[in-house]
Structure formats: C-alpha cells, structure tokens
Amino acid sequence: MGDLLLEQLTWGNALIFFLSAVVLLMIVLGFVTYAIYFERKVIGWMQLRIGPNRVGPFGLLQTVADILKLLLKEDTIPRKADRALFILAPVLAYVPAFAVLAVIPYTDSLYFADLNVGLLYYVALSGITTLAIVLGGWASNNKYALLGGMRSAAQMISYEVPLVISIVGVVMLSGSLNLRTIVAEQGNWFWEWNFLPQIIGFVVFVIAAVSELNRTPFDLPEAESELVAGYHVEYSGFRFAFFMLTEYVYVYAIAALTTILFLGGWHAPAPFLDFVPGLLWFMLKFACIVFFLFWLRATFPRVRVDQLMGFGWKVLLPLAILNVFVTAAYIEFFIKR
Amino acid sequence: MEKYINNYVIVAIFILLGILLPVVALTAGRILRPSKPSTEKQTTYESGNIPVGEGQVRFNIRYYLFALMFVIFDVETVFLYPWAVAYQQLGLFVLVEMLIFVSLLLVGLLYAWKKKVLKWNSI
C-alpha cells in the first residue's frame, strides 16, 4: 500500500485502492458479526449462562441468522415521520463510521490513507454521527425517539470534549497528528508506550470513549427501562440494522485508535519479542480492548442520568486539561535541551 | 505534493463505499422484504396507546446550554491541536500563552458550574 501511495495515480492504482477498501469492508462486517456473537457468549459465561448455541456449531451462525432476519423484515415508516430525513439518518450515521477507518494503520507497511492530519480527520468525522442520531430522533416524530436522541446528543457532545482534549498530550509527545508517526514515536519497551507517560490522558480517553460508544455504563440513550429504545424506536428492519452496525463499527474504530495512540500499535512489548509479526501484536491489543468493552457491559450498572453530565464536565474535562499542561511542563523541563 | 492527493483518493473511496453499502443493502432489502402497510402499523409508537398530541414535543432548554458549552470547548481544541503539534519547537512563552487562554475558558466553565448549568434535574 505504501509504495502505491507514492506513485502517480492511474486507473489501475485507483482500482487496487477500491478493491482493498472493499476487502477492509468485508473484514469489518465479519468483525461486527462475530463481535456480536462473542459479546453475547462472553456476557453469557460471565452470568453463568451458555449464550447462543443453537444456530450452527456452537451458535456460530446466530448473528448471520439475525442479520438475514432483519433483511427480510417489513420496513415500516410511520405516517407522521419526516420521510426523507428518516431514510437519511441511518445512512448518515454509518458513512462517517466507515470513513474514519481510512486513516487507521495496522502495521508499518499495511495502512490505507497516510494523512498528516489523521487524528483530526478521525475526530472531525466521528462527530457527524451525533448529527445523524439527532436527525433520527427528530424525523421519527415520536416523543421517546426525540428525548432519546436529544439525550444521546447531549451525552455525545459532552464526552467528545474530554475525548479530544485527552489525546492532545499524545500529540505533544509525538509532535504529529499522523497516526503512523504517533506509533513510530512510541518506544520498543512496553513502559515507553504512551499509556504510562500519559496515564491521566489514557484513563480519561477510555472513559470518554466508552461514553461516545453509548455502551454500558453510559448506555442511557438506549435505556430500555425508561425510553423504550431511545432514538431508534421507530426504526425497523435493515434501517435499524444500520444503527447497530454503526455502533459496532465504532467499537472497531475506537479499539484500533486506542491501540495506536496508547498501546504502541504494532510494537512488541519487548524488543526480543520482535520475531512475532507486528500485525499479530496489533490484533492482540485490539482484541483485549474489545474484550474489555464487553467485560464492562457484564459487570457495571448503568450510570444515573444526573451524574452523567456532571461527571463529564466537572471531572473528565478538568482532568484532560490538567493532563495537557502536565505534559507541556514535562516536555519543557525534561525533554527539551 | 501531488502524490499526497492519493491519500485523499482513498478517503473518497471510503466515503463512497460507506454510501454504497446502505444503498445496496436497502435496495436488496426492498426486493426481498414483504410490504403490507396498514394504518395501525404506520401510527407512531407510544407504548400501544393512541398517540397524544405532536411527536416533536418541546424539550428541555438545558440541551441548548450544553450545545453552547460544547461549541466553546470544541473551538478550544481547534486551537489546542496545532499548538500541540508545534509545541516541541516552541518555547516557554507559548505555554504561558495557552495557559492564559485555557484559564479564561475555565472561568466560563466555573461560571456555568456555579449557575448550576451542569446540574441535571429533569429529563
């Protein structure tokens, strides 16, 4: 991929880019299918249940069956809904979720777009999904959907601020927004990766990321006991599937981004472990973060809505800003000169 | 520099694919799925009751205040990012400058805090 990027653009090269993006799309869809299966299985085991085990061997085809079912469901659009916006919302939610994956590097040589503003691109595009959620809630013309959409938007914008400020420290240490450079700047021993020097930023990032994903303990927008299902009450069939798909594609994106920013990307934890390919290290770290998200869901109760906003603005935001200045002072007095 | 365009071609391809998948999937779904609309199916869902009044109800003003604060702090990050990229080449002077800028915004946050904007008391 790296060599092709440096060549003059031809139709042949553009076709290769397109096909490799299609391959990534297939990988992501496969990831989403089995992440849902794995999530149900893991939570089942943690709660002393078995989890899905009927469709296919070990229930492996359960999610495939679910997707087929959603595809064959009748698609109902309420008469009072704003039809154009109602149809647009799931698409608008999904497009940025997939587009952010363009800047994720997997190893030193395996990456797609090598943008110098990679991190900014990620942050900017992932913000668009909030818009789609408000749109879905508003277009449904349903009280639950509107309240769920508003709540979701308020939560997502409140946690987006600490999320983007918490990674400023990482940007300062590597002096670049390019995700490949950020990985390359992290050392060969695991204590040289950003998660230890940037421990405050790392913790704030993980908490804010879980909240951005609308996952437990921050899954208030979908609080089934109070808001039925939140912004997608009125959605059925495949339109609903696209909202779910968006959530899981963001799980993929956030897990990859955490690996890159804080866990050293494709670096081995110690130099003598270098014989294992970088891609395997990347996948291992990635899988750990995905497991961590599922683990959280099985163990944590939901946060109360009045504590949620206060926590974001009063705790996470000051901590993230503190982290920026601690890092700045550290660079000023220890790294420079 | 003109080779750098390649990266944006890839970004464009990703956005295109992102639009293509829902379009293809929903079109395929249209062929496969049944369509038997009825008045009951198309009413707005309200826990099984007949919907009362408009669906687009008035919502809490609080959301607007959160949106305002978000705009302020998001603009702050727009300034923070280039500052962070260039920080290692810059001196102590810019650190103090950024400290002043951020503390001005923090005064605003403290004001909102004191005004109980961040306190949540209803939906």
CSV table of N, CA, C and O in Angstrom, one decimal, chain B residues 4-111:
chain,number,residue,atom,x,y,z
B,4,TYR,N,0.5,13.2,-2.7
B,4,TYR,CA,-0.2,13.2,-1.5
B,4,TYR,C,-1.7,13.2,-1.7
B,4,TYR,O,-2.5,12.7,-0.9
B,5,ILE,N,-2.1,13.6,-2.9
B,5,ILE,CA,-3.5,13.5,-3.3
B,5,ILE,C,-4.1,12.1,-3.2
B,5,ILE,O,-5.2,11.8,-2.9
B,6,ASN,N,-3.2,11.1,-3.5
B,6,ASN,CA,-3.5,9.7,-3.4
B,6,ASN,C,-4.2,9.3,-2.1
B,6,ASN,O,-5.2,8.6,-2.1
B,7,ASN,N,-3.7,9.9,-1.0
B,7,ASN,CA,-4.4,9.7,0.3
B,7,ASN,C,-5.8,10.1,0.3
B,7,ASN,O,-6.7,9.4,0.9
B,8,TYR,N,-6.1,11.2,-0.3
B,8,TYR,CA,-7.4,11.7,-0.3
B,8,TYR,C,-8.3,11.0,-1.3
B,8,TYR,O,-9.5,10.9,-1.1
B,9,VAL,N,-7.7,10.4,-2.3
B,9,VAL,CA,-8.4,9.5,-3.2
B,9,VAL,C,-9.0,8.3,-2.3
B,9,VAL,O,-10.1,7.9,-2.5
B,10,ILE,N,-8.1,7.8,-1.5
B,10,ILE,CA,-8.5,6.7,-0.6
B,10,ILE,C,-9.7,7.1,0.3
B,10,ILE,O,-10.6,6.4,0.4
B,11,VAL,N,-9.5,8.3,0.9
B,11,VAL,CA,-10.6,8.8,1.7
B,11,VAL,C,-11.9,8.9,1.0
B,11,VAL,O,-12.9,8.4,1.4
B,12,ALA,N,-11.8,9.4,-0.3
B,12,ALA,CA,-13.0,9.5,-1.1
B,12,ALA,C,-13.6,8.1,-1.4
B,12,ALA,O,-14.8,7.9,-1.3
B,13,ILE,N,-12.7,7.1,-1.6
B,13,ILE,CA,-13.2,5.8,-1.9
B,13,ILE,C,-13.9,5.2,-0.6
B,13,ILE,O,-15.0,4.6,-0.7
B,14,PHE,N,-13.4,5.5,0.5
B,14,PHE,CA,-14.0,5.0,1.8
B,14,PHE,C,-15.4,5.7,1.9
B,14,PHE,O,-16.3,5.0,2.3
B,15,ILE,N,-15.5,7.0,1.7
B,15,ILE,CA,-16.8,7.6,1.8
B,15,ILE,C,-17.8,7.1,0.8
B,15,ILE,O,-18.9,6.8,1.2
B,16,LEU,N,-17.3,6.8,-0.4
B,16,LEU,CA,-18.1,6.3,-1.4
B,16,LEU,C,-18.6,4.9,-1.0
B,16,LEU,O,-19.8,4.6,-1.2
B,17,LEU,N,-17.7,4.1,-0.5
B,17,LEU,CA,-18.1,2.7,-0.1
B,17,LEU,C,-19.1,2.8,1.0
B,17,LEU,O,-20.1,2.0,1.1
B,18,GLY,N,-18.9,3.8,1.9
B,18,GLY,CA,-19.8,4.0,3.1
B,18,GLY,C,-21.2,4.3,2.6
B,18,GLY,O,-22.2,3.9,3.2
B,19,ILE,N,-21.3,5.1,1.5
B,19,ILE,CA,-22.7,5.4,1.0
B,19,ILE,C,-23.2,4.2,0.2
B,19,ILE,O,-24.4,3.9,0.3
B,20,LEU,N,-22.3,3.5,-0.5
B,20,LEU,CA,-22.7,2.4,-1.4
B,20,LEU,C,-23.4,1.2,-0.6
B,20,LEU,O,-24.4,0.7,-1.0
B,21,LEU,N,-22.8,0.9,0.6
B,21,LEU,CA,-23.2,-0.3,1.3
B,21,LEU,C,-24.7,-0.1,1.7
B,21,LEU,O,-25.5,-1.0,1.4
B,22,PRO,N,-25.1,1.0,2.4
B,22,PRO,CA,-26.5,1.1,2.7
B,22,PRO,C,-27.4,1.2,1.5
B,22,PRO,O,-28.5,0.6,1.5
B,23,VAL,N,-27.0,1.8,0.4
B,23,VAL,CA,-27.8,1.9,-0.7
B,23,VAL,C,-28.1,0.5,-1.3
B,23,VAL,O,-29.2,0.1,-1.5
B,24,VAL,N,-27.0,-0.3,-1.4
B,24,VAL,CA,-27.1,-1.6,-2.0
B,24,VAL,C,-28.0,-2.5,-1.1
B,24,VAL,O,-28.9,-3.2,-1.5
B,25,ALA,N,-27.6,-2.4,0.2
B,25,ALA,CA,-28.3,-3.3,1.2
B,25,ALA,C,-29.8,-3.0,1.3
B,25,ALA,O,-30.7,-3.9,1.3
B,26,LEU,N,-30.1,-1.7,1.3
B,26,LEU,CA,-31.6,-1.3,1.4
B,26,LEU,C,-32.3,-1.6,0.1
B,26,LEU,O,-33.5,-1.9,0.1
B,27,THR,N,-31.6,-1.5,-1.1
B,27,THR,CA,-32.3,-1.8,-2.3
B,27,THR,C,-32.5,-3.3,-2.4
B,27,THR,O,-33.6,-3.8,-2.8
B,28,ALA,N,-31.5,-4.1,-2.0
B,28,ALA,CA,-31.7,-5.6,-2.0
B,28,ALA,C,-32.9,-5.9,-1.0
B,28,ALA,O,-33.7,-6.8,-1.3
B,29,GLY,N,-32.9,-5.2,0.1
B,29,GLY,CA,-33.9,-5.5,1.1
B,29,GLY,C,-35.3,-5.2,0.5
B,29,GLY,O,-36.3,-5.9,0.8
B,30,ARG,N,-35.4,-4.1,-0.3
B,30,ARG,CA,-36.7,-3.7,-0.8
B,30,ARG,C,-37.3,-4.8,-1.7
B,30,ARG,O,-38.5,-5.1,-1.7
B,31,ILE,N,-36.4,-5.5,-2.4
B,31,ILE,CA,-36.8,-6.6,-3.3
B,31,ILE,C,-37.2,-7.8,-2.4
B,31,ILE,O,-38.2,-8.5,-2.7
B,32,LEU,N,-36.5,-8.1,-1.4
B,32,LEU,CA,-36.7,-9.3,-0.6
B,32,LEU,C,-37.8,-9.2,0.4
B,32,LEU,O,-38.6,-10.2,0.6
B,33,ARG,N,-38.0,-8.0,1.0
B,33,ARG,CA,-38.9,-8.0,2.2
B,33,ARG,C,-40.4,-7.8,1.8
B,33,ARG,O,-40.6,-7.3,0.7
B,34,PRO,N,-41.3,-8.3,2.6
B,34,PRO,CA,-42.7,-8.1,2.3
B,34,PRO,C,-43.1,-6.6,2.5
B,34,PRO,O,-42.4,-5.9,3.3
B,35,SER,N,-44.2,-6.2,1.9
B,35,SER,CA,-44.7,-4.8,2.2
B,35,SER,C,-46.2,-4.9,2.2
B,35,SER,O,-46.8,-4.9,1.2
B,36,LYS,N,-46.7,-4.9,3.4
B,36,LYS,CA,-48.2,-4.9,3.6
B,36,LYS,C,-48.5,-3.8,4.6
B,36,LYS,O,-48.8,-4.1,5.7
B,37,PRO,N,-48.5,-2.6,4.2
B,37,PRO,CA,-48.7,-1.5,5.1
B,37,PRO,C,-50.2,-1.4,5.5
B,37,PRO,O,-51.1,-1.8,4.7
B,38,SER,N,-50.4,-1.1,6.8
B,38,SER,CA,-51.7,-0.8,7.3
B,38,SER,C,-51.7,0.4,8.2
B,38,SER,O,-50.6,0.8,8.6
B,39,THR,N,-52.8,1.0,8.4
B,39,THR,CA,-52.9,2.2,9.2
B,39,THR,C,-52.3,2.0,10.6
B,39,THR,O,-51.6,2.8,11.2
B,40,GLU,N,-52.6,0.8,11.2
B,40,GLU,CA,-52.1,0.5,12.6
B,40,GLU,C,-50.6,0.5,12.6
B,40,GLU,O,-50.0,1.0,13.5
B,41,LYS,N,-50.0,-0.1,11.5
B,41,LYS,CA,-48.5,-0.3,11.5
B,41,LYS,C,-47.9,1.1,11.4
B,41,LYS,O,-46.8,1.3,11.9
B,42,GLN,N,-48.6,2.0,10.7
B,42,GLN,CA,-47.9,3.3,10.5
B,42,GLN,C,-48.2,4.4,11.5
B,42,GLN,O,-47.7,5.5,11.4
B,43,THR,N,-48.9,4.0,12.6
B,43,THR,CA,-49.1,5.0,13.6
B,43,THR,C,-47.8,5.1,14.4
B,43,THR,O,-47.0,4.2,14.5
B,44,THR,N,-47.6,6.3,15.0
B,44,THR,CA,-46.4,6.5,15.9
B,44,THR,C,-46.5,5.6,17.1
B,44,THR,O,-47.6,5.5,17.7
B,45,TYR,N,-45.4,5.0,17.5
B,45,TYR,CA,-45.4,4.1,18.7
B,45,TYR,C,-45.5,4.9,19.9
B,45,TYR,O,-44.7,5.8,20.2
B,46,GLU,N,-46.4,4.6,20.8
B,46,GLU,CA,-46.4,5.2,22.1
B,46,GLU,C,-46.9,4.2,23.1
B,46,GLU,O,-48.0,4.3,23.7
B,47,SER,N,-46.1,3.2,23.3
B,47,SER,CA,-46.4,2.1,24.2
B,47,SER,C,-47.8,1.5,24.0
B,47,SER,O,-48.5,1.1,24.9
B,48,GLY,N,-48.3,1.4,22.8
B,48,GLY,CA,-49.5,0.8,22.5
B,48,GLY,C,-50.7,1.6,22.6
B,48,GLY,O,-51.8,1.3,22.2
B,49,ASN,N,-50.6,2.9,23.2
B,49,ASN,CA,-51.7,3.8,23.2
B,49,ASN,C,-51.9,4.6,21.9
B,49,ASN,O,-50.9,4.6,21.1
B,50,ILE,N,-53.0,5.2,21.7
B,50,ILE,CA,-53.1,6.1,20.6
B,50,ILE,C,-52.3,7.3,20.9
B,50,ILE,O,-52.5,7.9,22.0
B,51,PRO,N,-51.4,7.8,20.0
B,51,PRO,CA,-50.5,8.9,20.3
B,51,PRO,C,-51.3,10.2,20.7
B,51,PRO,O,-52.3,10.5,20.1
B,52,VAL,N,-50.8,10.9,21.7
B,52,VAL,CA,-51.4,12.1,22.1
B,52,VAL,C,-50.6,13.3,21.6
B,52,VAL,O,-49.4,13.4,21.9
B,53,GLY,N,-51.2,14.2,20.9
B,53,GLY,CA,-50.6,15.4,20.5
B,53,GLY,C,-49.5,15.2,19.5
B,53,GLY,O,-49.4,14.2,18.9
B,54,GLU,N,-48.6,16.2,19.4
B,54,GLU,CA,-47.5,16.2,18.4
B,54,GLU,C,-46.4,15.3,19.0
B,54,GLU,O,-46.2,15.2,20.2
B,55,GLY,N,-45.6,14.7,18.1
B,55,GLY,CA,-44.5,13.9,18.5
B,55,GLY,C,-43.3,14.8,18.8
B,55,GLY,O,-42.5,14.5,19.7
B,56,GLN,N,-43.2,15.9,18.1
B,56,GLN,CA,-42.0,16.8,18.3
B,56,GLN,C,-42.3,17.7,19.4
B,56,GLN,O,-42.5,18.9,19.2
B,57,VAL,N,-42.2,17.2,20.6
B,57,VAL,CA,-42.6,18.0,21.8
B,57,VAL,C,-41.4,19.0,22.1
B,57,VAL,O,-40.3,18.9,21.6
B,58,ARG,N,-41.8,19.9,23.0
B,58,ARG,CA,-40.7,20.8,23.5
B,58,ARG,C,-39.8,20.1,24.4
B,58,ARG,O,-40.2,19.2,25.2
B,59,PHE,N,-38.5,20.4,24.3
B,59,PHE,CA,-37.6,19.7,25.2
B,59,PHE,C,-36.9,20.7,26.0
B,59,PHE,O,-37.0,21.9,25.8
B,60,ASN,N,-36.1,20.2,27.0
B,60,ASN,CA,-35.5,21.0,28.0
B,60,ASN,C,-34.5,22.0,27.4
B,60,ASN,O,-33.7,21.6,26.5
B,61,ILE,N,-34.5,23.2,27.9
B,61,ILE,CA,-33.6,24.2,27.5
B,61,ILE,C,-32.1,23.9,27.8
B,61,ILE,O,-31.2,24.3,27.1
B,62,ARG,N,-32.0,23.0,28.8
B,62,ARG,CA,-30.7,22.5,29.2
B,62,ARG,C,-29.8,22.0,28.0
B,62,ARG,O,-28.6,22.2,28.0
B,63,TYR,N,-30.4,21.3,27.1
B,63,TYR,CA,-29.7,20.8,26.0
B,63,TYR,C,-29.0,21.9,25.2
B,63,TYR,O,-27.9,21.7,24.7
B,64,TYR,N,-29.7,23.0,25.1
B,64,TYR,CA,-29.1,24.2,24.4
B,64,TYR,C,-27.9,24.7,25.0
B,64,TYR,O,-26.9,25.0,24.4
B,65,LEU,N,-27.9,24.7,26.4
B,65,LEU,CA,-26.7,25.2,27.1
B,65,LEU,C,-25.6,24.3,27.0
B,65,LEU,O,-24.4,24.7,26.8
B,66,PHE,N,-25.8,23.0,26.9
B,66,PHE,CA,-24.8,22.0,26.7
B,66,PHE,C,-24.2,22.2,25.3
B,66,PHE,O,-23.0,22.2,25.1
B,67,ALA,N,-25.1,22.5,24.4
B,67,ALA,CA,-24.6,22.7,23.0
B,67,ALA,C,-23.7,23.9,22.9
B,67,ALA,O,-22.6,23.9,22.3
B,68,LEU,N,-24.1,25.0,23.7
B,68,LEU,CA,-23.2,26.2,23.7
B,68,LEU,C,-21.8,25.9,24.3
B,68,LEU,O,-20.8,26.3,23.7
B,69,MET,N,-21.8,25.2,25.4
B,69,MET,CA,-20.6,24.9,26.0
B,69,MET,C,-19.7,24.0,25.1
B,69,MET,O,-18.5,24.2,25.1
B,70,PHE,N,-20.4,23.1,24.4
B,70,PHE,CA,-19.6,22.2,23.5
B,70,PHE,C,-19.0,23.1,22.4
B,70,PHE,O,-17.8,22.8,22.1
B,71,VAL,N,-19.7,24.0,21.9
B,71,VAL,CA,-19.1,24.9,20.8
B,71,VAL,C,-17.9,25.6,21.3
B,71,VAL,O,-16.8,25.6,20.7
B,72,ILE,N,-18.0,26.1,22.6
B,72,ILE,CA,-16.8,26.9,23.1
B,72,ILE,C,-15.6,26.0,23.3
B,72,ILE,O,-14.5,26.3,22.8
B,73,PHE,N,-15.8,24.8,23.9
B,73,PHE,CA,-14.7,23.9,24.1
B,73,PHE,C,-14.2,23.2,22.9
B,73,PHE,O,-13.0,22.9,22.8
B,74,ASP,N,-15.0,23.1,21.9
B,74,ASP,CA,-14.6,22.5,20.7
B,74,ASP,C,-13.7,23.4,19.9
B,74,ASP,O,-12.7,23.0,19.3
B,75,VAL,N,-14.1,24.7,20.0
B,75,VAL,CA,-13.2,25.7,19.4
B,75,VAL,C,-11.8,25.8,20.1
B,75,VAL,O,-10.8,25.9,19.4
B,76,GLU,N,-11.9,25.6,21.4
B,76,GLU,CA,-10.6,25.5,22.1
B,76,GLU,C,-9.7,24.4,21.6
B,76,GLU,O,-8.5,24.6,21.4
B,77,THR,N,-10.3,23.2,21.3
B,77,THR,CA,-9.5,22.1,20.8
B,77,THR,C,-8.9,22.5,19.4
B,77,THR,O,-7.8,22.0,19.1
B,78,VAL,N,-9.7,23.3,18.6
B,78,VAL,CA,-9.2,23.7,17.3
B,78,VAL,C,-7.9,24.5,17.5
B,78,VAL,O,-6.9,24.3,16.7
B,79,PHE,N,-7.8,25.3,18.6
B,79,PHE,CA,-6.5,26.0,18.9
B,79,PHE,C,-5.5,25.1,19.5
B,79,PHE,O,-4.3,25.3,19.3
B,80,LEU,N,-6.0,24.1,20.3
B,80,LEU,CA,-5.0,23.3,21.0
B,80,LEU,C,-4.2,22.3,20.1
B,80,LEU,O,-3.1,22.1,20.3
B,81,TYR,N,-4.9,21.8,19.0
B,81,TYR,CA,-4.2,20.8,18.2
B,81,TYR,C,-3.0,21.4,17.4
B,81,TYR,O,-1.9,20.8,17.6
B,82,PRO,N,-3.1,22.5,16.7
B,82,PRO,CA,-1.9,23.0,16.1
B,82,PRO,C,-0.8,23.4,17.1
B,82,PRO,O,0.4,23.1,16.9
B,83,TRP,N,-1.2,23.9,18.2
B,83,TRP,CA,-0.3,24.3,19.3
B,83,TRP,C,0.4,23.0,19.8
B,83,TRP,O,1.7,23.0,20.0
B,84,ALA,N,-0.3,21.9,19.9
B,84,ALA,CA,0.3,20.7,20.4
B,84,ALA,C,1.3,20.1,19.4
B,84,ALA,O,2.4,19.6,19.8
B,85,VAL,N,1.0,20.2,18.1
B,85,VAL,CA,1.9,19.6,17.1
B,85,VAL,C,3.2,20.4,17.1
B,85,VAL,O,4.3,19.8,17.0
B,86,ALA,N,3.1,21.7,17.2
B,86,ALA,CA,4.3,22.5,17.1
B,86,ALA,C,5.0,22.8,18.4
B,86,ALA,O,6.0,23.4,18.5
B,87,TYR,N,4.4,22.2,19.5
B,87,TYR,CA,4.9,22.6,20.8
B,87,TYR,C,6.4,22.4,21.1
B,87,TYR,O,7.1,23.2,21.6
B,88,GLN,N,6.9,21.2,20.6
B,88,GLN,CA,8.3,20.9,20.9
B,88,GLN,C,9.3,21.9,20.2
B,88,GLN,O,10.4,22.1,20.7
B,89,GLN,N,8.8,22.6,19.2
B,89,GLN,CA,9.7,23.6,18.6
B,89,GLN,C,9.5,25.0,19.3
B,89,GLN,O,10.3,25.9,19.0
B,90,LEU,N,8.5,25.2,20.1
B,90,LEU,CA,8.2,26.5,20.6
B,90,LEU,C,8.7,26.6,22.0
B,90,LEU,O,9.1,25.6,22.7
B,91,GLY,N,8.7,27.8,22.6
B,91,GLY,CA,9.3,28.0,23.9
B,91,GLY,C,8.3,28.0,25.0
B,91,GLY,O,7.1,27.7,24.9
B,92,LEU,N,8.8,28.5,26.2
B,92,LEU,CA,8.0,28.6,27.4
B,92,LEU,C,6.9,29.6,27.2
B,92,LEU,O,5.8,29.5,27.8
B,93,PHE,N,7.2,30.6,26.3
B,93,PHE,CA,6.3,31.7,26.1
B,93,PHE,C,4.9,31.2,25.7
B,93,PHE,O,3.9,31.6,26.2
B,94,VAL,N,4.9,30.3,24.7
B,94,VAL,CA,3.6,29.8,24.2
B,94,VAL,C,2.8,28.9,25.2
B,94,VAL,O,1.6,28.9,25.2
B,95,LEU,N,3.6,28.3,26.1
B,95,LEU,CA,3.0,27.5,27.2
B,95,LEU,C,2.2,28.5,28.1
B,95,LEU,O,1.0,28.2,28.4
B,96,VAL,N,2.8,29.6,28.4
B,96,VAL,CA,2.1,30.6,29.3
B,96,VAL,C,0.9,31.2,28.6
B,96,VAL,O,-0.1,31.3,29.1
B,97,GLU,N,1.1,31.4,27.3
B,97,GLU,CA,0.0,32.0,26.5
B,97,GLU,C,-1.2,31.0,26.5
B,97,GLU,O,-2.3,31.5,26.7
B,98,MET,N,-0.9,29.8,26.2
B,98,MET,CA,-2.0,28.8,26.2
B,98,MET,C,-2.6,28.6,27.6
B,98,MET,O,-3.9,28.5,27.7
B,99,LEU,N,-1.8,28.8,28.6
B,99,LEU,CA,-2.3,28.7,30.0
B,99,LEU,C,-3.3,29.8,30.2
B,99,LEU,O,-4.4,29.6,30.8
B,100,ILE,N,-3.0,31.0,29.7
B,100,ILE,CA,-3.9,32.1,29.9
B,100,ILE,C,-5.2,31.9,29.2
B,100,ILE,O,-6.3,32.1,29.7
B,101,PHE,N,-5.1,31.4,27.9
B,101,PHE,CA,-6.2,31.2,27.1
B,101,PHE,C,-7.2,30.1,27.7
B,101,PHE,O,-8.4,30.4,27.8
B,102,VAL,N,-6.6,29.0,28.2
B,102,VAL,CA,-7.4,28.0,28.7
B,102,VAL,C,-8.0,28.4,30.0
B,102,VAL,O,-9.2,28.1,30.3
B,103,SER,N,-7.2,29.2,30.9
B,103,SER,CA,-7.9,29.6,32.1
B,103,SER,C,-9.0,30.5,31.9
B,103,SER,O,-10.0,30.5,32.7
B,104,LEU,N,-9.0,31.3,30.8
B,104,LEU,CA,-10.1,32.2,30.5
B,104,LEU,C,-11.4,31.3,30.3
B,104,LEU,O,-12.5,31.6,30.8
B,105,LEU,N,-11.2,30.2,29.5
B,105,LEU,CA,-12.3,29.4,29.2
B,105,LEU,C,-12.7,28.6,30.5
B,105,LEU,O,-13.9,28.4,30.7
B,106,LEU,N,-11.8,28.3,31.4
B,106,LEU,CA,-12.1,27.6,32.6
B,106,LEU,C,-13.0,28.5,33.5
B,106,LEU,O,-13.8,28.0,34.2
B,107,VAL,N,-12.7,29.8,33.4
B,107,VAL,CA,-13.5,30.7,34.2
B,107,VAL,C,-15.0,30.6,33.8
B,107,VAL,O,-15.9,30.5,34.6
B,108,GLY,N,-15.2,30.5,32.4
B,108,GLY,CA,-16.5,30.2,31.9
B,108,GLY,C,-17.1,29.0,32.4
B,108,GLY,O,-18.3,28.9,32.8
B,109,LEU,N,-16.3,27.9,32.4
B,109,LEU,CA,-16.8,26.6,32.9
B,109,LEU,C,-17.2,26.7,34.4
B,109,LEU,O,-18.3,26.2,34.8
B,110,LEU,N,-16.4,27.4,35.2
B,110,LEU,CA,-16.7,27.6,36.6
B,110,LEU,C,-18.0,28.4,36.8
B,110,LEU,O,-18.8,28.1,37.6
B,111,TYR,N,-18.2,29.4,35.9
B,111,TYR,CA,-19.4,30.2,36.0
B,111,TYR,C,-20.6,29.3,35.7
B,111,TYR,O,-21.6,29.4,36.4
